[in-house]
Each structure stands twice: as structure tokens, then as C-alpha cells.
Amino acid sequence: MNSLVRWGTTLSLVGSTLLATVFSGNAPVLALTEQQIKEKLDPVPVFLITNNQGVPLTRTVNGQNGQNGQNAQKKQATVTDVFMSGQDAQAFITQLQNVQGKDPKMAEMLKSLQVTPVPLGMIYQRLRENAKKPDNLVFAFNPGKQDLDGAVTLLRQSGKEVKQFPSVPVFIVRSPDKGYVSVKRKTDNKEVIPLFLSQKDAQGLLNQVKQQVPKAEIQVVDIDGVIKTMRDKNDPWLSQVSIVPSTESMQYVISKQNNAKPGGSAPNQTPSAKPSAPAPKK
């Protein structure tokens, strides 16, 4: 997701429509409609840094347009950071204020910054609506370090050589011979296959099913592959997929909204293993 070359020197607040280049490509067959995919992403809060009017903070980065070499042209991109953790977003604000707060031109703007939760589905919708427009505002996703490190460790344990995880990791509890573990959701008693955005939460489910399914393990994929699979594959099991926000992010949203209950509670209770289905591509 983070296809950025290096930090630029400009930070600004802009009021343009949110765009990005994360989920791209044309699917010849839709297993799920665009609206269904958005609805699966809507319960997941992600966190932008905005002013008190909700206008997002952006930064300018320098990259290259075209092939590498002497004829490559430098191109600037306007980037909005998207944090998977509200606490990480708040820490980023604090860092900015400490580093650049002494600059009179920056101090006033930095004072107005705040963490604003938005649905991941909203970002996906903007991506799909504006994918072909030039000069997009790019979203740079920032997963938590603990989950990134955990994803790399799991991949190495499975025999893959990887130095760093390229995207937002997704953790799925599965059995090599029985398939993905499904659970019954408390809110509506619906059986779903949880795709966790937190390794810690996935480990909690793994601990529950280990006695019943000794071979159960955590598989790691990336969010790009999950969404591509939902768009490209015509498999009935995809309708059962439920993307589960981290417990930490939900708690942060609750604290921000004065204990208002946001949607998308993590599915829980009654885990069971279902027949194997093709894994979302990593």
C-alpha cells in the first residue's frame, strides 16, 4: 500500500475529495458487489489526522514517473496517512507538534490537529469512484508495528523469505485439513469466517479452538489480496467473510464517541471449522 519513495517537506490541510490508489484493477466477475464489499469494510474504523473541521492533513512526497533511468521524471504526490490504530495516529500528532511546533507558520495549524475515525468502506468507495482520475490524493496505510512484525514472523515460520510485510496484514484461523474456522456472531447468531486485523485477537480465537482442532494455526494474508479475492472470485464462502477490526481500535472509537457503540463488533462464540476454501492471495 505504501508506494511512496521518501518524505517530502510540505505538510498541509486540503479540502479535496479523498482518493487513493490502493485497491485497483478490473474484475471480470464479481463474487460480491461493490456495495457488499463496502458493507464488509464499513465496520472497520481507520484513523485520519484532521483539523477540527474534519479536513485531512496531507504531506507531499517525491517519486518518479515512468521507468528508472535518466529519462525518468520526478513527480510529486499528495498523501494522506491512514492509521489502523488511533493511538498510533495520536502519537504521530504529538511527534509533529514536538518537531515542528516551534515554527510559527506551522504552530497554529498543528494545534488544530485531531484524530478522526472514518469507515474503511468509505475509503474503498472513494477509491473505486476515482481510481481513473489523474493526480489522485494517495492514501498511505500505517499498520501497527506489532502486527507487521507478527505477520513477518508467521510468514518466515511457514518457510517464506520476507524482510517486511508490504501491506495491512490480515490474520485468519484455519486448520490445514478442516478449513477456515467459523464462529457464530453474538448480534445475529450468523455464522461467519472472521478475518482479524489484529494478531492478538486472532490468537484469542486460536486458543479457543486448539483443543477441538489441534492442527489449527494462524494464516497471514494482506488486505489487498482479501479485497481482490472478494472482487474476482465467484465463491459462495466469501459471503461469510467478516473483517474484524482490532479490539484496540474499537475501544479507541468508543472513547472518542463518549461510549457510543459503533457497529462491527468482533464475531465471537461457537467456533467451528469449515471445509477448506482457497485463501485470499497474499
mmCIF file of C-alpha atoms in Angstrom:
data_model
loop_
_atom_site.group_PDB
_atom_site.id
_atom_site.type_symbol
_atom_site.label_atom_id
_atom_site.label_comp_id
_atom_site.label_asym_id
_atom_site.label_seq_id
_atom_site.Cartn_x
_atom_site.Cartn_y
_atom_site.Cartn_z
ATOM 1 C CA MET A 1 0.000 0.000 0.000
ATOM 2 C CA ASN A 2 2.788 2.382 0.830
ATOM 3 C CA SER A 3 4.148 3.032 -2.667
ATOM 4 C CA LEU A 4 5.980 6.165 -1.546
ATOM 5 C CA VAL A 5 9.615 6.968 -2.195
ATOM 6 C CA ARG A 6 10.510 9.347 0.607
ATOM 7 C CA TRP A 7 9.151 12.048 2.846
ATOM 8 C CA GLY A 8 8.632 15.475 1.353
ATOM 9 C CA THR A 9 8.938 18.715 3.251
ATOM 10 C CA THR A 10 5.411 20.059 2.958
ATOM 11 C CA LEU A 11 2.515 19.437 5.311
ATOM 12 C CA SER A 12 -0.828 20.995 4.526
ATOM 13 C CA LEU A 13 -4.551 20.738 5.102
ATOM 14 C CA VAL A 14 -6.622 20.319 1.968
ATOM 15 C CA GLY A 15 -10.337 20.023 1.453
ATOM 16 C CA SER A 16 -10.371 17.894 -1.682
ATOM 17 C CA THR A 17 -12.275 14.654 -2.020
ATOM 18 C CA LEU A 18 -10.435 11.694 -0.501
ATOM 19 C CA LEU A 19 -8.890 9.485 -3.177
ATOM 20 C CA ALA A 20 -6.343 6.678 -3.259
ATOM 21 C CA THR A 21 -4.641 4.026 -5.350
ATOM 22 C CA VAL A 22 -4.733 1.044 -3.027
ATOM 23 C CA PHE A 23 -7.426 -1.285 -4.341
ATOM 24 C CA SER A 24 -7.117 -1.198 -8.103
ATOM 25 C CA GLY A 25 -7.763 -3.371 -11.112
ATOM 26 C CA ASN A 26 -10.843 -4.500 -13.013
ATOM 27 C CA ALA A 27 -12.551 -7.759 -12.068
ATOM 28 C CA PRO A 28 -14.287 -9.634 -14.887
ATOM 29 C CA VAL A 29 -16.597 -11.438 -12.455
ATOM 30 C CA LEU A 30 -17.865 -10.051 -9.163
ATOM 31 C CA ALA A 31 -18.307 -12.570 -6.393
ATOM 32 C CA LEU A 32 -19.555 -9.702 -4.261
ATOM 33 C CA THR A 33 -20.956 -6.424 -5.499
ATOM 34 C CA GLU A 34 -19.110 -3.198 -4.770
ATOM 35 C CA GLN A 35 -21.798 -2.322 -2.242
ATOM 36 C CA GLN A 36 -21.399 -5.684 -0.495
ATOM 37 C CA ILE A 37 -17.647 -5.207 -0.257
ATOM 38 C CA LYS A 38 -18.140 -1.709 1.145
ATOM 39 C CA GLU A 39 -20.564 -3.063 3.727
ATOM 40 C CA LYS A 40 -17.964 -5.590 4.855
ATOM 41 C CA LEU A 41 -15.400 -2.799 5.240
ATOM 42 C CA ASP A 42 -17.676 -0.220 6.892
ATOM 43 C CA PRO A 43 -17.458 -1.722 10.417
ATOM 44 C CA VAL A 44 -13.668 -1.276 10.357
ATOM 45 C CA PRO A 45 -12.576 2.107 11.725
ATOM 46 C CA VAL A 46 -9.409 3.665 10.382
ATOM 47 C CA PHE A 47 -7.969 6.928 11.595
ATOM 48 C CA LEU A 48 -7.127 10.138 9.763
ATOM 49 C CA ILE A 49 -5.418 13.208 11.143
ATOM 50 C CA THR A 50 -7.661 16.211 10.506
ATOM 51 C CA ASN A 51 -8.320 19.712 11.738
ATOM 52 C CA ASN A 52 -11.413 20.433 13.831
ATOM 53 C CA GLN A 53 -13.495 20.791 10.644
ATOM 54 C CA GLY A 54 -12.544 17.274 9.537
ATOM 55 C CA VAL A 55 -10.207 18.387 6.744
ATOM 56 C CA PRO A 56 -7.399 15.804 6.442
ATOM 57 C CA LEU A 57 -3.722 16.519 6.890
ATOM 58 C CA THR A 58 -1.633 15.779 3.816
ATOM 59 C CA ARG A 59 2.044 15.614 3.023
ATOM 60 C CA THR A 60 3.920 15.946 -0.238
ATOM 61 C CA VAL A 61 6.330 13.230 -1.333
ATOM 62 C CA ASN A 62 8.618 12.988 -4.317
ATOM 63 C CA GLY A 63 8.593 9.935 -6.543
ATOM 64 C CA GLN A 64 9.389 9.015 -10.100
ATOM 65 C CA ASN A 65 7.028 8.823 -13.035
ATOM 66 C CA GLY A 66 7.948 6.258 -15.678
ATOM 67 C CA GLN A 67 10.913 3.923 -15.996
ATOM 68 C CA ASN A 68 14.052 4.239 -13.927
ATOM 69 C CA GLY A 69 16.944 5.970 -15.620
ATOM 70 C CA GLN A 70 17.929 9.342 -16.971
ATOM 71 C CA ASN A 71 14.571 9.923 -18.647
ATOM 72 C CA ALA A 72 12.566 9.244 -15.504
ATOM 73 C CA GLN A 73 10.611 12.298 -14.391
ATOM 74 C CA LYS A 74 10.145 13.244 -10.787
ATOM 75 C CA LYS A 75 6.524 13.573 -9.771
ATOM 76 C CA GLN A 76 5.091 14.854 -6.532
ATOM 77 C CA ALA A 77 2.236 13.055 -4.834
ATOM 78 C CA THR A 78 -0.166 14.375 -2.217
ATOM 79 C CA VAL A 79 -0.518 11.800 0.533
ATOM 80 C CA THR A 80 -2.945 11.325 3.401
ATOM 81 C CA ASP A 81 -1.862 8.912 6.106
ATOM 82 C CA VAL A 82 -4.399 6.316 7.227
ATOM 83 C CA PHE A 83 -3.654 4.712 10.580
ATOM 84 C CA MET A 84 -5.042 1.346 11.625
ATOM 85 C CA SER A 85 -4.551 2.385 15.263
ATOM 86 C CA GLY A 86 -5.995 5.521 16.808
ATOM 87 C CA GLN A 87 -3.197 5.542 19.369
ATOM 88 C CA ASP A 88 -0.587 5.496 16.604
ATOM 89 C CA ALA A 89 -2.359 8.426 14.933
ATOM 90 C CA GLN A 90 -2.330 10.369 18.198
ATOM 91 C CA ALA A 91 1.368 9.606 18.670
ATOM 92 C CA PHE A 92 2.020 10.935 15.162
ATOM 93 C CA ILE A 93 0.294 14.212 16.028
ATOM 94 C CA THR A 94 2.391 14.522 19.184
ATOM 95 C CA GLN A 95 5.561 13.898 17.189
ATOM 96 C CA LEU A 96 4.632 16.564 14.645
ATOM 97 C CA GLN A 97 3.892 19.086 17.371
ATOM 98 C CA ASN A 98 7.178 18.381 19.141
ATOM 99 C CA VAL A 99 9.286 18.552 15.973
ATOM 100 C CA GLN A 100 7.607 21.345 14.038
ATOM 101 C CA GLY A 101 5.609 23.179 16.672
ATOM 102 C CA LYS A 102 8.280 25.844 17.130
ATOM 103 C CA ASP A 103 7.784 27.073 13.580
ATOM 104 C CA PRO A 104 5.322 29.992 13.839
ATOM 105 C CA LYS A 105 3.866 29.150 10.432
ATOM 106 C CA MET A 106 3.139 25.584 11.496
ATOM 107 C CA ALA A 107 2.255 26.036 15.171
ATOM 108 C CA GLU A 108 -1.292 27.309 14.658
ATOM 109 C CA MET A 109 -2.182 24.551 12.211
ATOM 110 C CA LEU A 110 -0.668 21.855 14.409
ATOM 111 C CA LYS A 111 -2.762 22.989 17.372
ATOM 112 C CA SER A 112 -5.944 22.165 15.485
ATOM 113 C CA LEU A 113 -4.989 18.587 14.631
ATOM 114 C CA GLN A 114 -7.045 15.696 15.946
ATOM 115 C CA VAL A 115 -7.635 12.009 15.288
ATOM 116 C CA THR A 116 -10.793 11.362 13.259
ATOM 117 C CA PRO A 117 -12.160 7.815 12.812
ATOM 118 C CA VAL A 118 -13.696 7.027 9.411
ATOM 119 C CA PRO A 119 -15.050 3.746 7.971
ATOM 120 C CA LEU A 120 -12.640 1.784 5.796
ATOM 121 C CA GLY A 121 -15.604 1.251 3.475
ATOM 122 C CA MET A 122 -15.762 4.979 2.800
ATOM 123 C CA ILE A 123 -12.144 4.986 1.668
ATOM 124 C CA TYR A 124 -12.749 1.954 -0.528
ATOM 125 C CA GLN A 125 -15.744 3.687 -2.121
ATOM 126 C CA ARG A 126 -13.662 6.778 -2.933
ATOM 127 C CA LEU A 127 -11.007 4.514 -4.412
ATOM 128 C CA ARG A 128 -13.454 2.837 -6.744
ATOM 129 C CA GLU A 129 -15.173 6.083 -7.765
ATOM 130 C CA ASN A 130 -11.975 7.957 -8.523
ATOM 131 C CA ALA A 131 -9.443 5.280 -9.491
ATOM 132 C CA LYS A 132 -9.005 6.572 -13.058
ATOM 133 C CA LYS A 133 -8.764 10.260 -12.220
ATOM 134 C CA PRO A 134 -5.325 11.840 -12.596
ATOM 135 C CA ASP A 135 -3.376 13.352 -9.709
ATOM 136 C CA ASN A 136 -5.106 11.314 -7.039
ATOM 137 C CA LEU A 137 -4.679 12.011 -3.374
ATOM 138 C CA VAL A 138 -2.820 8.878 -2.244
ATOM 139 C CA PHE A 139 -3.622 7.045 0.984
ATOM 140 C CA ALA A 140 -0.587 5.688 2.836
ATOM 141 C CA PHE A 141 -1.758 2.954 5.202
ATOM 142 C CA ASN A 142 0.063 2.607 8.515
ATOM 143 C CA PRO A 143 -0.486 -0.747 10.253
ATOM 144 C CA GLY A 144 0.696 -1.212 13.828
ATOM 145 C CA LYS A 145 4.311 -2.327 14.224
ATOM 146 C CA GLN A 146 3.352 -5.288 16.416
ATOM 147 C CA ASP A 147 1.055 -6.728 13.755
ATOM 148 C CA LEU A 148 3.571 -6.082 10.967
ATOM 149 C CA ASP A 149 6.295 -7.872 12.926
ATOM 150 C CA GLY A 150 3.892 -10.703 13.732
ATOM 151 C CA ALA A 151 2.973 -11.105 10.064
ATOM 152 C CA VAL A 152 6.635 -11.347 9.055
ATOM 153 C CA THR A 153 7.283 -13.924 11.776
ATOM 154 C CA LEU A 154 4.356 -16.086 10.661
ATOM 155 C CA LEU A 155 5.474 -15.977 7.036
ATOM 156 C CA ARG A 156 9.020 -16.941 7.964
ATOM 157 C CA GLN A 157 7.713 -19.815 10.071
ATOM 158 C CA SER A 158 5.840 -21.057 7.002
ATOM 159 C CA GLY A 159 9.091 -21.103 5.033
ATOM 160 C CA LYS A 160 8.735 -17.847 3.106
ATOM 161 C CA GLU A 161 11.612 -15.408 2.829
ATOM 162 C CA VAL A 162 10.347 -11.932 3.658
ATOM 163 C CA LYS A 163 12.044 -8.862 5.105
ATOM 164 C CA GLN A 164 8.974 -6.723 5.682
ATOM 165 C CA PHE A 165 5.238 -7.037 5.181
ATOM 166 C CA PRO A 166 4.120 -4.884 2.225
ATOM 167 C CA SER A 167 0.561 -4.068 3.259
ATOM 168 C CA VAL A 168 -2.023 -4.253 6.042
ATOM 169 C CA PRO A 169 -1.847 -7.793 7.481
ATOM 170 C CA VAL A 170 -4.965 -9.924 7.942
ATOM 171 C CA PHE A 171 -4.911 -12.954 10.251
ATOM 172 C CA ILE A 172 -7.147 -15.995 9.669
ATOM 173 C CA VAL A 173 -7.526 -19.017 11.946
ATOM 174 C CA ARG A 174 -7.623 -22.206 9.904
ATOM 175 C CA SER A 175 -6.913 -25.928 10.006
ATOM 176 C CA PRO A 176 -4.880 -27.459 7.158
ATOM 177 C CA ASP A 177 -7.350 -30.340 6.866
ATOM 178 C CA LYS A 178 -10.640 -28.802 8.026
ATOM 179 C CA GLY A 179 -10.513 -25.302 6.522
ATOM 180 C CA TYR A 180 -11.214 -21.883 7.976
ATOM 181 C CA VAL A 181 -12.641 -21.617 11.469
ATOM 182 C CA SER A 182 -16.077 -20.022 11.569
ATOM 183 C CA VAL A 183 -17.887 -18.537 14.566
ATOM 184 C CA LYS A 184 -21.436 -17.556 15.409
ATOM 185 C CA ARG A 185 -21.786 -13.823 15.824
ATOM 186 C CA LYS A 186 -23.453 -12.691 19.033
ATOM 187 C CA THR A 187 -25.502 -9.916 17.490
ATOM 188 C CA ASP A 188 -27.452 -12.001 14.977
ATOM 189 C CA ASN A 189 -26.276 -15.607 15.536
ATOM 190 C CA LYS A 190 -24.972 -15.629 11.954
ATOM 191 C CA GLU A 191 -22.092 -17.962 11.164
ATOM 192 C CA VAL A 192 -19.127 -16.034 9.772
ATOM 193 C CA ILE A 193 -15.459 -16.567 8.922
ATOM 194 C CA PRO A 194 -13.543 -13.889 10.855
ATOM 195 C CA LEU A 195 -10.600 -12.162 9.206
ATOM 196 C CA PHE A 196 -8.786 -10.366 12.007
ATOM 197 C CA LEU A 197 -6.842 -7.125 11.644
ATOM 198 C CA SER A 198 -5.095 -7.897 14.941
ATOM 199 C CA GLN A 199 -2.852 -10.899 15.502
ATOM 200 C CA LYS A 200 -3.651 -10.737 19.211
ATOM 201 C CA ASP A 201 -7.377 -11.115 18.511
ATOM 202 C CA ALA A 202 -6.723 -13.985 16.102
ATOM 203 C CA GLN A 203 -4.595 -15.674 18.766
ATOM 204 C CA GLY A 204 -7.533 -15.418 21.158
ATOM 205 C CA LEU A 205 -9.717 -17.417 18.776
ATOM 206 C CA LEU A 206 -6.905 -19.904 18.113
ATOM 207 C CA ASN A 207 -6.604 -20.538 21.842
ATOM 208 C CA GLN A 208 -10.337 -21.342 21.971
ATOM 209 C CA VAL A 209 -10.265 -23.910 19.170
ATOM 210 C CA LYS A 210 -6.925 -25.621 19.816
ATOM 211 C CA GLN A 211 -8.421 -28.399 21.931
ATOM 212 C CA GLN A 212 -11.077 -29.193 19.336
ATOM 213 C CA VAL A 213 -8.830 -28.590 16.318
ATOM 214 C CA PRO A 214 -5.239 -29.383 17.364
ATOM 215 C CA LYS A 215 -3.811 -28.543 13.937
ATOM 216 C CA ALA A 216 -5.378 -25.087 13.864
ATOM 217 C CA GLU A 217 -2.995 -22.246 13.058
ATOM 218 C CA ILE A 218 -2.954 -18.583 12.061
ATOM 219 C CA GLN A 219 -2.562 -17.813 8.375
ATOM 220 C CA VAL A 220 -1.496 -14.313 7.352
ATOM 221 C CA VAL A 221 -2.567 -12.598 4.120
ATOM 222 C CA ASP A 222 -2.861 -8.935 3.163
ATOM 223 C CA ILE A 223 -5.902 -6.707 2.854
ATOM 224 C CA ASP A 224 -5.260 -6.052 -0.844
ATOM 225 C CA GLY A 225 -5.430 -9.777 -1.556
ATOM 226 C CA VAL A 226 -8.593 -10.170 0.521
ATOM 227 C CA ILE A 227 -10.416 -7.458 -1.408
ATOM 228 C CA LYS A 228 -9.112 -8.695 -4.762
ATOM 229 C CA THR A 229 -10.415 -12.165 -3.892
ATOM 230 C CA MET A 230 -13.833 -10.784 -2.967
ATOM 231 C CA ARG A 231 -13.970 -8.904 -6.270
ATOM 232 C CA ASP A 232 -12.532 -11.591 -8.552
ATOM 233 C CA LYS A 233 -13.699 -14.940 -7.216
ATOM 234 C CA ASN A 234 -17.187 -16.357 -7.590
ATOM 235 C CA ASP A 235 -17.041 -18.494 -4.423
ATOM 236 C CA PRO A 236 -20.064 -18.784 -2.088
ATOM 237 C CA TRP A 237 -17.895 -18.901 1.041
ATOM 238 C CA LEU A 238 -16.875 -15.266 0.510
ATOM 239 C CA SER A 239 -20.334 -14.138 1.644
ATOM 240 C CA GLN A 240 -19.433 -15.489 5.101
ATOM 241 C CA VAL A 241 -16.263 -13.424 5.411
ATOM 242 C CA SER A 242 -16.335 -10.832 8.210
ATOM 243 C CA ILE A 243 -13.428 -8.405 8.554
ATOM 244 C CA VAL A 244 -12.870 -7.865 12.274
ATOM 245 C CA PRO A 245 -11.371 -4.574 13.486
ATOM 246 C CA SER A 246 -8.886 -4.791 16.316
ATOM 247 C CA THR A 247 -10.170 -4.622 19.868
ATOM 248 C CA GLU A 248 -7.850 -1.676 20.465
ATOM 249 C CA SER A 249 -9.274 0.347 17.562
ATOM 250 C CA MET A 250 -12.856 -0.294 18.672
ATOM 251 C CA GLN A 251 -12.043 0.763 22.219
ATOM 252 C CA TYR A 252 -10.459 3.938 20.874
ATOM 253 C CA VAL A 253 -13.555 4.767 18.833
ATOM 254 C CA ILE A 254 -15.782 4.176 21.847
ATOM 255 C CA SER A 255 -13.677 6.543 23.928
ATOM 256 C CA LYS A 256 -13.795 9.156 21.159
ATOM 257 C CA GLN A 257 -17.560 8.940 20.831
ATOM 258 C CA ASN A 258 -18.373 9.140 24.522
ATOM 259 C CA ASN A 259 -19.141 5.461 24.874
ATOM 260 C CA ALA A 260 -21.417 5.366 21.811
ATOM 261 C CA LYS A 261 -21.423 1.837 20.433
ATOM 262 C CA PRO A 262 -20.046 1.674 16.873
ATOM 263 C CA GLY A 263 -21.067 -1.157 14.568
ATOM 264 C CA GLY A 264 -18.962 -4.070 13.623
ATOM 265 C CA SER A 265 -18.351 -5.875 16.889
ATOM 266 C CA ALA A 266 -15.958 -8.758 16.611
ATOM 267 C CA PRO A 267 -17.726 -12.006 15.916
ATOM 268 C CA ASN A 268 -17.421 -14.489 18.736
ATOM 269 C CA GLN A 269 -18.747 -17.669 20.278
ATOM 270 C CA THR A 270 -19.175 -21.191 18.987
ATOM 271 C CA PRO A 271 -16.094 -21.649 16.812
ATOM 272 C CA SER A 272 -16.138 -24.463 14.266
ATOM 273 C CA ALA A 273 -14.013 -25.493 11.287
ATOM 274 C CA LYS A 274 -15.493 -25.345 7.817
ATOM 275 C CA PRO A 275 -14.418 -27.104 4.596
ATOM 276 C CA SER A 276 -11.308 -25.602 3.067
ATOM 277 C CA ALA A 277 -11.682 -22.693 0.672
ATOM 278 C CA PRO A 278 -8.969 -21.031 -1.395
ATOM 279 C CA ALA A 279 -7.075 -18.497 0.683
ATOM 280 C CA PRO A 280 -7.089 -14.846 -0.347
ATOM 281 C CA LYS A 281 -3.926 -14.171 -2.275
ATOM 282 C CA LYS A 282 -1.069 -12.510 -0.464
#
